[in-house]
CSV table of C-alpha atoms in Angstrom, one decimal:
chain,number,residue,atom,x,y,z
Q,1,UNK,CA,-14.8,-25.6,20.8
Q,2,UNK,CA,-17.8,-27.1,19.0
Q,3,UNK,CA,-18.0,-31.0,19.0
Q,4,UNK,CA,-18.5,-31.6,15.6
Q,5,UNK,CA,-16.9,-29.7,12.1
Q,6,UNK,CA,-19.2,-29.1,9.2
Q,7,UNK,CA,-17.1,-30.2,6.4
Q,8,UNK,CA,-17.6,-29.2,2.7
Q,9,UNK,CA,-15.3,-31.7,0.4
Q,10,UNK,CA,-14.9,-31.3,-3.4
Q,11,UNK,CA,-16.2,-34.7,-5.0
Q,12,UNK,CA,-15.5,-35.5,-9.0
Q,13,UNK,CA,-14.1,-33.9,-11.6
Q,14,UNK,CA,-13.7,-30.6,-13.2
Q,15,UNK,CA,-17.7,-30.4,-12.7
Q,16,UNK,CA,-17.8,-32.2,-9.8
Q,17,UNK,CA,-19.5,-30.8,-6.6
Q,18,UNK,CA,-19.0,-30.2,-3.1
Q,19,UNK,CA,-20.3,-32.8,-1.0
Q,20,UNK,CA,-20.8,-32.1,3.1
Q,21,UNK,CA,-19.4,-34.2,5.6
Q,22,UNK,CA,-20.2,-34.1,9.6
Q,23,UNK,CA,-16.6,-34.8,11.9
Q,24,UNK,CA,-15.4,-35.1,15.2
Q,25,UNK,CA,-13.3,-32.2,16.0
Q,26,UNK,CA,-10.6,-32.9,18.1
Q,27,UNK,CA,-8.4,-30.9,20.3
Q,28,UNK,CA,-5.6,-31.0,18.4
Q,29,UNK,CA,-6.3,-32.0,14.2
Q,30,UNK,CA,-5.1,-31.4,10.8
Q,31,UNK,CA,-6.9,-30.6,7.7
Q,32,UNK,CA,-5.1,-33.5,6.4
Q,33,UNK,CA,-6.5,-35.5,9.6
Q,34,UNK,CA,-9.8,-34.3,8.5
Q,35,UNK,CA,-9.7,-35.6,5.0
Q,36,UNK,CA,-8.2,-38.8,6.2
Q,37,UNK,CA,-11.2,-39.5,8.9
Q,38,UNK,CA,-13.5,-38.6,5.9
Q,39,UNK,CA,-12.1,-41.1,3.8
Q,40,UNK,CA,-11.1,-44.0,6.3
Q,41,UNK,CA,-15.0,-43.6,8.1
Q,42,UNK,CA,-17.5,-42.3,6.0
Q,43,UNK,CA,-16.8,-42.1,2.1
Q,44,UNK,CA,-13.8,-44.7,1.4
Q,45,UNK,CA,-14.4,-43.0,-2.8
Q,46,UNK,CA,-12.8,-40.1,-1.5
Q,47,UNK,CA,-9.5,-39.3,-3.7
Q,48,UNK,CA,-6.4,-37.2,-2.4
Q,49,UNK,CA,-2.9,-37.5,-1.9
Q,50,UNK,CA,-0.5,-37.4,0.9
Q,51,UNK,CA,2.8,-39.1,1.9
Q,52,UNK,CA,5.6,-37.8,4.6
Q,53,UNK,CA,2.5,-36.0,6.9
Q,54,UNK,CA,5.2,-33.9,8.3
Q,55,UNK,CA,5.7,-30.4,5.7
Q,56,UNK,CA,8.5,-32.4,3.7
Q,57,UNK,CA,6.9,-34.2,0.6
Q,58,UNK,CA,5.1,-31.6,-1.1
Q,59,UNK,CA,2.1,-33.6,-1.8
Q,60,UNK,CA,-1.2,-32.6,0.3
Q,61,UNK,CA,-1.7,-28.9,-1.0
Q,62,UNK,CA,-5.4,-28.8,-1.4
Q,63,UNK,CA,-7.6,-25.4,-1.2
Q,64,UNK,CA,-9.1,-25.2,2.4
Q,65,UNK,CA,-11.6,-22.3,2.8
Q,66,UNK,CA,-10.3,-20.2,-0.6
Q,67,UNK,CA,-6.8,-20.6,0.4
Q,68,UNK,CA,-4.4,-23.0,-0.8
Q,69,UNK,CA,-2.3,-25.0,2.1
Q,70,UNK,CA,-0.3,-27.7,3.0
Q,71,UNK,CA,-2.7,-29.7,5.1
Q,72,UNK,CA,-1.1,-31.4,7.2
Q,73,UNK,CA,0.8,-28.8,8.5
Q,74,UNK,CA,-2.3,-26.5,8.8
Q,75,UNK,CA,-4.2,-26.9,11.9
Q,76,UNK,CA,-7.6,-27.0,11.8
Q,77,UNK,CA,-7.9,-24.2,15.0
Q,78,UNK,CA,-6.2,-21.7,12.7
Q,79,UNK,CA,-8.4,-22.2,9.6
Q,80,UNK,CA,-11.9,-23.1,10.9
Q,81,UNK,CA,-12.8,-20.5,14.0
Q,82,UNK,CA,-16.8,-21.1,12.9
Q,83,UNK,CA,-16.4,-24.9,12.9
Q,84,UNK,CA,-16.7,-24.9,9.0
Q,85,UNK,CA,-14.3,-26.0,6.4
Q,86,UNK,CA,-14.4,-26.0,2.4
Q,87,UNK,CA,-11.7,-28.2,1.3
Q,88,UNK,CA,-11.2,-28.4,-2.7
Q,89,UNK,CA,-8.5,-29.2,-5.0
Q,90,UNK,CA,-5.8,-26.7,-6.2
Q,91,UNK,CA,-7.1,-24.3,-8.7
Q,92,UNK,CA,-4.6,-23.9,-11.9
Q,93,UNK,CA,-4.1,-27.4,-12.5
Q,94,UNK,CA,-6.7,-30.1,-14.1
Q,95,UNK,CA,-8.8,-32.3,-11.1
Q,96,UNK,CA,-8.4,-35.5,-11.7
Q,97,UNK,CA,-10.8,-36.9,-9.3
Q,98,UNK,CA,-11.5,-35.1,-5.9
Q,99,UNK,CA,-9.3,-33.1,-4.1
Q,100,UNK,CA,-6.6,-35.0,-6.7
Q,101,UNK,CA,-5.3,-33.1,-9.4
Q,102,UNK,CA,-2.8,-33.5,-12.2
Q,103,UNK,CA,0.7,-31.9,-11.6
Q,104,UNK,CA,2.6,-32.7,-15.2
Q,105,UNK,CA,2.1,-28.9,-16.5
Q,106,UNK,CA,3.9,-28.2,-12.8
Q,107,UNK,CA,6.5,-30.8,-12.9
Q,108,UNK,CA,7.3,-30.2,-16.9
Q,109,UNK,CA,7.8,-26.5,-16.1
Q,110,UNK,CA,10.3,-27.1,-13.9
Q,111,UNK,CA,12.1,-29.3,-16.6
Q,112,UNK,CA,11.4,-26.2,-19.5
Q,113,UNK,CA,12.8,-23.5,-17.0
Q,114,UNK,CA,16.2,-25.8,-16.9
Q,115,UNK,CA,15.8,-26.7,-13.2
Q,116,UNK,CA,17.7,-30.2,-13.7
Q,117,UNK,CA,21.4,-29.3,-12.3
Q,118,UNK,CA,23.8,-29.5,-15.1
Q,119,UNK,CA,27.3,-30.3,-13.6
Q,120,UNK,CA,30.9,-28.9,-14.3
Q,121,UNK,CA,32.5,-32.3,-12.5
Q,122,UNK,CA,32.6,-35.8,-12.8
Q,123,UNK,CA,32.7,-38.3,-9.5
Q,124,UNK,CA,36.4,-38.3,-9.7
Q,125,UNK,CA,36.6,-34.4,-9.0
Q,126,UNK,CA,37.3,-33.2,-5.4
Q,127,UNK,CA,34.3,-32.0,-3.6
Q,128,UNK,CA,33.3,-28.2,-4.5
Q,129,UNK,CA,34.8,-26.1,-2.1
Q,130,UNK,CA,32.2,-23.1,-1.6
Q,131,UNK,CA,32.1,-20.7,1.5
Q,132,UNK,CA,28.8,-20.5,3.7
Q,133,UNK,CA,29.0,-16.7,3.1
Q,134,UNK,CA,29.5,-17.0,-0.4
Q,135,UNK,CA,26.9,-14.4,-2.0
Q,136,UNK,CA,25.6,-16.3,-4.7
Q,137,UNK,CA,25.0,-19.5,-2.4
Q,138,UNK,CA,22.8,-17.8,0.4
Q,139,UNK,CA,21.3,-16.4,-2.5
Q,140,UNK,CA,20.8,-20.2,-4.2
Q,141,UNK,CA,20.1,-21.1,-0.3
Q,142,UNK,CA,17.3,-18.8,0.0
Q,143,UNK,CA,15.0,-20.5,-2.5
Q,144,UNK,CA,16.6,-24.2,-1.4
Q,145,UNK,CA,14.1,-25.4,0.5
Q,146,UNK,CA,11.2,-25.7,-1.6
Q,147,UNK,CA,9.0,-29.0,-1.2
Q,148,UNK,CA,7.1,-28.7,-4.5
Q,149,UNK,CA,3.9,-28.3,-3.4
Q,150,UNK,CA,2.6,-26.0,-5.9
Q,151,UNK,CA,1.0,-24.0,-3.5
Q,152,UNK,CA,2.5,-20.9,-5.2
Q,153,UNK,CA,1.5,-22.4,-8.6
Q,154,UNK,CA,-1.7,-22.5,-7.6
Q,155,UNK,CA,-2.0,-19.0,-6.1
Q,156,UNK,CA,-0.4,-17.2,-9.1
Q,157,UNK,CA,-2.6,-15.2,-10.6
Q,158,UNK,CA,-0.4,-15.1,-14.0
Q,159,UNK,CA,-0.7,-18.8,-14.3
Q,160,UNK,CA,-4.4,-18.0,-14.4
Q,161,UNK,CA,-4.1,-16.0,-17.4
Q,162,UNK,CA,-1.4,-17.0,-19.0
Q,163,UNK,CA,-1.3,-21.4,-19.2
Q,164,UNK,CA,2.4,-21.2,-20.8
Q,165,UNK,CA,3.3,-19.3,-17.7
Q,166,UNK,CA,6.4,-20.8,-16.2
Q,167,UNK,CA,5.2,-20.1,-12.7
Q,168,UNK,CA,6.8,-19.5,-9.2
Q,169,UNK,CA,8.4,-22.7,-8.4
Q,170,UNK,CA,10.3,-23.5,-11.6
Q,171,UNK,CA,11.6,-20.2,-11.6
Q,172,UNK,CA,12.4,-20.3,-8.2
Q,173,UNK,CA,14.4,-23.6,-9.0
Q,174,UNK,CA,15.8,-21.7,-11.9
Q,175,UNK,CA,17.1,-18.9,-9.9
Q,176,UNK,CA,18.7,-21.4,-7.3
Q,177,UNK,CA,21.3,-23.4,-9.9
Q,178,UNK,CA,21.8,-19.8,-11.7
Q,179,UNK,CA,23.4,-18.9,-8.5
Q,180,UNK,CA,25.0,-22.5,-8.0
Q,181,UNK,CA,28.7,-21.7,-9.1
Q,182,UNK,CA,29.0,-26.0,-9.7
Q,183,UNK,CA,25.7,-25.6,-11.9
Q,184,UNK,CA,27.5,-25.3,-15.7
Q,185,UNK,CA,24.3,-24.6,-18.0
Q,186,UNK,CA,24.7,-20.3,-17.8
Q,187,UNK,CA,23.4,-18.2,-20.5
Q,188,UNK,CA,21.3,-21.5,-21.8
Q,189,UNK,CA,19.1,-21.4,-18.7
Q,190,UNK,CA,18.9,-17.9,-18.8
Q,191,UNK,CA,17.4,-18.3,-22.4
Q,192,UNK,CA,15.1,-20.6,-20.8
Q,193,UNK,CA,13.4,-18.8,-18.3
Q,194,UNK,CA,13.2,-15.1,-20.2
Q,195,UNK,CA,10.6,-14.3,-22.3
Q,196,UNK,CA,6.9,-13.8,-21.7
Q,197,UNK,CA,6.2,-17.0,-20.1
Q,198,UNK,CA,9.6,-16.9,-18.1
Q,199,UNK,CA,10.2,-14.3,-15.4
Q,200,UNK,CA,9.4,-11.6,-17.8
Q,201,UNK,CA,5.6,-12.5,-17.7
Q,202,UNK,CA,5.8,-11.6,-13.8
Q,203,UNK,CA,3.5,-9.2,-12.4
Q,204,UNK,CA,5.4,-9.2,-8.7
Q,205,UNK,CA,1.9,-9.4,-7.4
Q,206,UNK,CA,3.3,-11.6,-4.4
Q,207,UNK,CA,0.6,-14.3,-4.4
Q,208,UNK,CA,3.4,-16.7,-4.2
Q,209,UNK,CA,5.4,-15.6,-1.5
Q,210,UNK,CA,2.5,-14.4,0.3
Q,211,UNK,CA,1.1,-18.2,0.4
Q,212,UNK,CA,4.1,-20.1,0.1
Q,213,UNK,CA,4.0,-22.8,3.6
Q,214,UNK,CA,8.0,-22.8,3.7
Q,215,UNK,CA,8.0,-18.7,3.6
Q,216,UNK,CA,10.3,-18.7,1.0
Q,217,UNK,CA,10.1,-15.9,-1.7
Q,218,UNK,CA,9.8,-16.8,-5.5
Q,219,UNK,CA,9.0,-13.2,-5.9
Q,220,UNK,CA,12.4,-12.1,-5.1
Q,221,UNK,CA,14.3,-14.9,-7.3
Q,222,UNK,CA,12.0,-14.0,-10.3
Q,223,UNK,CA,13.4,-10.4,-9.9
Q,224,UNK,CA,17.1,-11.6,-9.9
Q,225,UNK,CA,15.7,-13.4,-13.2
Q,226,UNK,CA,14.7,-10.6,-14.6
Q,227,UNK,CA,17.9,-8.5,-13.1
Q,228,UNK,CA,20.2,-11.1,-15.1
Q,229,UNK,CA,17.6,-10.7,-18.4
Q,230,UNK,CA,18.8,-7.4,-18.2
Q,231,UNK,CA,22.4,-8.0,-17.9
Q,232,UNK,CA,22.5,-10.4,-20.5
Q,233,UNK,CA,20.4,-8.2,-22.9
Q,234,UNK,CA,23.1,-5.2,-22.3
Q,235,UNK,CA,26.2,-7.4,-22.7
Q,236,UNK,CA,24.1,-8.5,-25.7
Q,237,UNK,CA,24.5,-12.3,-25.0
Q,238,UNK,CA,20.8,-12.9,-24.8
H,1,UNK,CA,17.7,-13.0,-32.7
H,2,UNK,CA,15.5,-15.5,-30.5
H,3,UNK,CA,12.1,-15.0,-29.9
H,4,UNK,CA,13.1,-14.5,-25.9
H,5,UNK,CA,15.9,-11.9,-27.1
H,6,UNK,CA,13.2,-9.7,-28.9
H,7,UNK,CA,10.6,-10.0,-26.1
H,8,UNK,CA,13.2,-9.0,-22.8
H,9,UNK,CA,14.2,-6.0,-25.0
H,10,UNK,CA,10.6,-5.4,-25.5
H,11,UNK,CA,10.3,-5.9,-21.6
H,12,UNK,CA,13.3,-3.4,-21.2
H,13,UNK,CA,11.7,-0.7,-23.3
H,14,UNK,CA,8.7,-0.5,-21.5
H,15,UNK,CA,10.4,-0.7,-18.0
H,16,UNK,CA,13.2,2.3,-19.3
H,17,UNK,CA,10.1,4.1,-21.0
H,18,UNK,CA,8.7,4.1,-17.6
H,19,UNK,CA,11.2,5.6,-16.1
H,20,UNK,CA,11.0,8.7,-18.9
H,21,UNK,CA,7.2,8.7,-18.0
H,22,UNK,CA,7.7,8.8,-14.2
H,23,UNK,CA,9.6,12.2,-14.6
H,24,UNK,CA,7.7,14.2,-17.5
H,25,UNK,CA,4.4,13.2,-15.9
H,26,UNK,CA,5.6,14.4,-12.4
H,27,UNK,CA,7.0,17.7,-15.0
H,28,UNK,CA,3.8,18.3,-16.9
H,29,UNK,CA,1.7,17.3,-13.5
H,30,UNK,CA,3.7,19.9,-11.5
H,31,UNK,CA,3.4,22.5,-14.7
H,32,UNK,CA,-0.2,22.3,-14.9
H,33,UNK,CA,-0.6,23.3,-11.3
H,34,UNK,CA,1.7,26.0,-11.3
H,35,UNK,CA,0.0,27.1,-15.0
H,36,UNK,CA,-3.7,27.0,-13.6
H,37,UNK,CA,-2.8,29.8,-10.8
H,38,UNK,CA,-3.1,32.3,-13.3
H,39,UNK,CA,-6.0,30.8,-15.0
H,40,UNK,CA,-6.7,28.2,-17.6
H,41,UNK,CA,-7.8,29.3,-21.4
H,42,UNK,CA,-6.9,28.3,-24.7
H,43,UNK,CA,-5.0,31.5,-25.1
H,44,UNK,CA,-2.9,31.5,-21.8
H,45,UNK,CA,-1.8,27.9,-23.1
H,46,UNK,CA,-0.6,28.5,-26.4
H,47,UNK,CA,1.4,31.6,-25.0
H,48,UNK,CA,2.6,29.4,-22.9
H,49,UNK,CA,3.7,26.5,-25.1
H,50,UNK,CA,3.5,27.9,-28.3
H,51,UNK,CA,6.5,28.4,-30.4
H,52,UNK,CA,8.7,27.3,-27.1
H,53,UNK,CA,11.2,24.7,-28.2
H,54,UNK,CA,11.5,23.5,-24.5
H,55,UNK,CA,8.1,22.8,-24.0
H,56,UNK,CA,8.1,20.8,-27.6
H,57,UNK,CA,11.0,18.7,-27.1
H,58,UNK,CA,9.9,17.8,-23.3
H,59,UNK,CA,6.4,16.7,-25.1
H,60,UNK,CA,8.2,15.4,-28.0
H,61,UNK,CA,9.9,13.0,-25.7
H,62,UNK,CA,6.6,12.5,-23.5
H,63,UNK,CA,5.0,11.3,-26.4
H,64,UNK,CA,7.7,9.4,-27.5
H,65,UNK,CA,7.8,7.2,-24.1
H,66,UNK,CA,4.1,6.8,-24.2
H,67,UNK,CA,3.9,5.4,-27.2
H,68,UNK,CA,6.3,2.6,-26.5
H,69,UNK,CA,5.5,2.2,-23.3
H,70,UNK,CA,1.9,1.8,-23.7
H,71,UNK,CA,1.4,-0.1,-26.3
H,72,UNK,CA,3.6,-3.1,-25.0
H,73,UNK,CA,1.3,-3.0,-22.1
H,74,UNK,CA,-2.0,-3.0,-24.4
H,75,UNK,CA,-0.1,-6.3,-25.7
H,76,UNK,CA,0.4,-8.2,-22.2
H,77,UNK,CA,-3.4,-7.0,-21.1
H,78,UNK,CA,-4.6,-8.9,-24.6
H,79,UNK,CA,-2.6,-11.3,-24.4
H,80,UNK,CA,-3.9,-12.3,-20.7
H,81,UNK,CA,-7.2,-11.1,-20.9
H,82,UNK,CA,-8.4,-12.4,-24.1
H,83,UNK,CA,-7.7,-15.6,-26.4
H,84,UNK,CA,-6.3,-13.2,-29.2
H,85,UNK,CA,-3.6,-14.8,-31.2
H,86,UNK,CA,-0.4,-13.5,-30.0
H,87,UNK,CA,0.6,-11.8,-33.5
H,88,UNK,CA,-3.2,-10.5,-33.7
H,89,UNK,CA,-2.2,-8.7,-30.1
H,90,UNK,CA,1.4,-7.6,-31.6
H,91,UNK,CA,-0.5,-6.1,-34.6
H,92,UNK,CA,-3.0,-4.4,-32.8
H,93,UNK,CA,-0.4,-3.3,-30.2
H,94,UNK,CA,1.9,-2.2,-33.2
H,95,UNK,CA,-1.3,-0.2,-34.4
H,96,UNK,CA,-2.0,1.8,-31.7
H,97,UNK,CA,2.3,2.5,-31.2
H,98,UNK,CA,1.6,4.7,-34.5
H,99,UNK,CA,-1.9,6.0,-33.2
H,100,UNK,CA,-0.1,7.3,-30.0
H,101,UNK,CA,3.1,8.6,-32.0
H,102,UNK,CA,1.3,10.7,-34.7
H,103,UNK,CA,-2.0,11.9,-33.1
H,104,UNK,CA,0.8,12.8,-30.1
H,105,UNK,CA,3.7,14.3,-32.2
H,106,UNK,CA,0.9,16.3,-34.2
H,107,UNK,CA,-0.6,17.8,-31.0
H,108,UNK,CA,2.9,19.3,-30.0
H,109,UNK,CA,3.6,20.6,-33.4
H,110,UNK,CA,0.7,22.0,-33.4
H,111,UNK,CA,0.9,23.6,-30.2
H,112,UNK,CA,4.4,24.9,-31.3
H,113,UNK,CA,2.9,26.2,-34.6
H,114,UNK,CA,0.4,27.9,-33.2
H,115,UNK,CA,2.4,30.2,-31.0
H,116,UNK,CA,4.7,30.7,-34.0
H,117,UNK,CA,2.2,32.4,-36.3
């Protein structure tokens, strides 16, 4: 194990530049430990953003050597083998300053693709009564656990091309409270998320699932978007 | 009808469309190889497909898919690939629909017509 990392660390804006940084590896570091020694010891300008540290919050995805991550569950032995990182800011969303960049398109997508839950019952109802087994819930609890990281965001291709582009996330949210039998929006949501920026604009090109940190699979809840598209279009209700 | 009605029913046709393409080009692929065995002219083709109703409806239908399957995916590859205004891609998409349809449709009658003289 070499002694030092050679550290290459997006600085400024859009047309900003990378800016190398020498730091003690250790035996056992995160890229998010990295960032943090960067900041706290040699450039205290440095901007980024973290919070929980431990894979629940969502909020440290930056791009380490090409690939987008959630740093501070990404070890530095599995990502730097040469001693080297490259750590920039997530590509498909404006920089704001560093390795900081803007998530409203992200978070307003998830608000255009319906993802608020719109519930049947008041506080006075009984609690729902829904079976573990129940298809449509291990289908909702397949796609559950996302953090909001936009790691998938940022790896989608179609996002790229297309700005409008719902993306992976929202539509994974989407695809959750369409199989949430207490969820009461229906057909409304499903308008919501069709179309060429909705599930429709999907190429099934993987990106998503393939980088996704929690290993969940927006590809396949975009297909059951596009499977209840299709329903909806030959019932004629869409 | 919504703007995200028209465009899954556009999405539909080109995924059913697909599926009329993924036989007739395995049919026509598969015909051409069996065909070629016995040598490929201009003549042994329009004794082959000349004046055979088969062979016209099949290609009828082949041209049929193509042109609304294609032409929708003309329209995404714009509308990603280039800052066209969306109706500007639905136009030009909508343009070469009828390119495909008559230049195709004009090929198998004329095919067909030539074996009937």
């Amino acid at each position: 194990m070499e002694d030092m990392l050679a550290v290459s660390i997006w600085r400024g804006g859009e047309d900003g530049e990378f800016v190398s940084y020498d730091v003690p590896r250790l035996e056992n570091q995160t890229v998010l430990d990295v960032v943090t020694y960067v900041q706290r010891k040699l450039d205290p300008g440095l901007s980024y953003r973290f919070a929980c540290r431990v894979g629940m919050c969502g909020s440290c995805a930056m791009t380490v050597n090409g690939r987008a991550r959630w740093t501070c569950r990404t070890h530095v032995s599995r990502v730097a083998d040469d001693g080297r990182l490259e750590i920039a800011p997530l590509r498909n969303l404006p920089v704001v300053k560093d390795l900081s960049v803007d998530m409203v398109d992200f978070f307003d997508k998830w608000a255009k693709a319906g993802g608020a839950f719109s519930p049947t019952k008041s506080r006075a109802d009984d609690f729902a009564a829904i079976p573990p087994g129940d298809a449509k819930r291990r289908q909702a609890n397949a796609g559950i656990e996302c953090i909001g990281c936009a790691v998938c965001y940022t790896s989608c291709d179609v996002v790229t091309w297309k700005p409008g582009y719902l993306g992976p996330a929202a539509l994974n949210r989407a695809w959750t409270l369409v199989n949430d039998t207490r969820d009461g929006l229906g057909r409304a949501r499903l308008r919501l998320v069709a179309g060429d920026d909705g599930c429709l604009g999907c190429h099934s090109q993987q990106g998503c699932q393939e980088h996704c940190p929690k290993s969940l699979s927006p590809t396949a809840a975009i297909a059951g978007l596009k499977r209840a598209v299709v329903v909806a279009v030959l019932k004629g209700k869409l | 009808m919504s703007v995200e009605g028209i465009q899954s029913r556009v999405w539909l046709a080109q995924r059913l469309s697909a599926m009329v393409l993924a036989v007739a080009v395995t049919v026509h692929l598969g015909g051409m190889i069996l065909a070629v065995q016995g040598g490929l002219t201009a003549a042994e083709i329009i004794q082959r497909v000349g004046g055979n109703g088969v062979a016209a409806s099949f290609y009828g239908i082949f041209v049929l898919a193509a042109a609304v399957h294609a032409p929708i995916g003309l329209r995404t590859v714009l509308l990603e690939m280039t800052a066209l205004n969306p109706r500007v891609a639905d136009g030009v998409a909508g343009v070469f629909a009828v390119a495909v349809l008559v230049l195709g449709l004009r090929a198998v009658l004329g095919f067909y017509q030539l074996g009937a003289v």
